[in-house]
Amino acid sequence: MLPVGNGSLLIGMVRGYQELLVAGIIAKIPKFHCVQAHAVRPLVAALNGEQWSHLDALPTDASGIAVSKPPRLAEMLEVIKLTAGSAITVSEESLRVWQKRLSSSEGLFSEMTSAGAFAGLESLIESGEIEQGSNVCVPVTGSGLKEPLEQVDN
């Protein structure tokens, strides 16, 4: 479950798994699910055939994925389809909820971008796309110390 803006993390991870597959270290490449803020969702829109333009982008607290016109969009779509993954959006409220939850329950002060991946995971579990109890990797891609103080709840 990855937060996605420019797509570098997604594309790099899938390439790494492809190398492991070719080397015979793994039997298959896992599904890659991605999350974007609802305010800035070029990948999700493209994957779902939604009419969306970079001009439709709104402000988001998830600055690390606030990429309204990613140059590697076609490549991101390709690797999501290759892995039978998906891409969803999450609300600004869910970003704040998960940043606070990670801090209070796990002692991790993540940036909103990382919190978005956990919000996305929760949503995919609730929808049944990811089975509860599945092994899922959710990298914490950045510290909350990078966020402007006015974005951080007490």
Steps between C-alpha positions, in 0.01 A plus 500: 500500500681807375435873493549614140586839353766483229502120517870447573439282807236290322700451181822431690339245730339312212830496310670360808242224529540425128872448557428269794260303281753463217765391753266230628490645850122552496225309319281799415484877525259622770209730425582867532221722630544876489343796670460862402331789675153556359602860432783396262419171327639470146589130534169395652311702239697348212460147636125544538439691176394808696513842338759683710762760412792653685287815498255318730761457775412642840724567801591193708695445819666198333765711329716200411235368261359833381622446143222607267675415172740209560744449211501121550122450509497246216771296669311509832185371330702224338653371825169511688339291226803268490462423871118487497505783752280804542504869582258685726458843652471600863353809663687776678324397821630143470854634459472685831333205675772259394785739579361533852430125530854404396641748748287397796495123449835428333717796600555591133470864403450458127441758235145524362613324182596188696185518709307491174633153421360370829167670429499335159573160652211542741271587209609199293448267797152646559412451132628142503765564235764410757406217732520582870805327649697513174869583508534854367806724486432868561821705499515814710654720234555816700501658843229731626778743590499600132145634528419862577395528864158637411417165333583292805223430751589485868 
